Amino acid sequence: CYDREIITPLGQRIGNDRIIRVNAQKDPFTAEKYGVEKLPTIVIIDGNERFMQSTGGFTVDELEKLMKESDKN
């Protein structure tokens, strides 16, 4: 399960308050707003700007690195 293997450990590392999970089927407006066409998609927002968007599987380490990069900008 993607949530248990990736999202939960990432929240433990960077803080759950920094993660918003959107169910694209239940909230198509938000998915469309960020250009989500395939699942899973990770969108990293820095302020109000999209910092990074990518589709596919990620490791916790990869996501943590991307979150730290967005913090630098």
C-alpha positions as a printed Julia matrix, in Angstrom:
73×3 Matrix{Float64}:
   0.0    0.0     0.0
   1.51   3.31   -1.16
   0.1    5.16    1.81
   1.57   2.83    4.42
   4.93   2.38    2.66
   5.59   5.97    1.53
   3.24   8.65    2.86
   3.17   7.59    6.52
   6.99   7.36    6.9
   7.42  10.63    4.99
   5.0   12.34    7.39
   7.02  11.02   10.3
  10.2   12.52    8.83
   8.99  15.92    7.63
   5.79  16.39    9.63
   2.26  15.29    8.79
   1.13  18.92    8.68
   3.14  19.33    5.45
   1.3   16.56    3.59
  -2.13  16.85    2.05
  -3.53  13.76    0.44
  -6.16  14.22   -2.26
  -8.36  11.45   -3.61
  -8.59  12.45   -7.29
 -11.82  10.49   -7.76
 -13.56  12.17   -4.83
 -12.07  15.63   -5.42
 -11.59  16.03   -9.17
 -11.5   19.84   -8.88
  -8.28  19.79   -6.84
  -6.77  17.11   -9.07
  -7.54  19.23  -12.14
  -6.21  22.38  -10.45
  -2.78  20.74  -10.16
  -2.88  18.91  -13.5
  -3.12  15.42  -12.05
  -3.89  13.02  -14.88
  -2.39   9.73  -13.67
  -2.0    8.13  -10.28
  -0.01   8.2    -8.14
   1.09  11.79   -8.67
   3.13  13.8    -6.23
   2.82  17.58   -6.32
   5.09  19.67   -4.12
   3.8   23.16   -3.49
   6.12  25.91   -2.3
   3.9   28.69   -1.03
   1.31  29.05   -3.79
   3.63  27.88   -6.58
   4.03  24.37   -7.9
   7.66  23.42   -7.18
   7.6   19.93   -8.64
   5.16  17.43  -10.06
   5.86  13.88  -11.05
   3.9   10.72  -11.67
   5.01   7.31  -10.52
   6.51   5.59   -7.57
   8.93   7.28   -5.19
  10.98   6.24   -2.23
  10.67   8.05    1.08
  14.26   9.28    0.69
  13.54  10.75   -2.76
  10.47  12.6    -1.52
  12.24  13.86    1.59
  15.04  15.24   -0.6
  12.55  17.01   -2.87
  10.75  18.52    0.12
  14.04  19.83    1.5
  14.9   21.33   -1.92
  11.57  23.15   -2.0
  12.33  24.54    1.48
  15.5   26.17    0.1
  13.61  28.19   -2.52
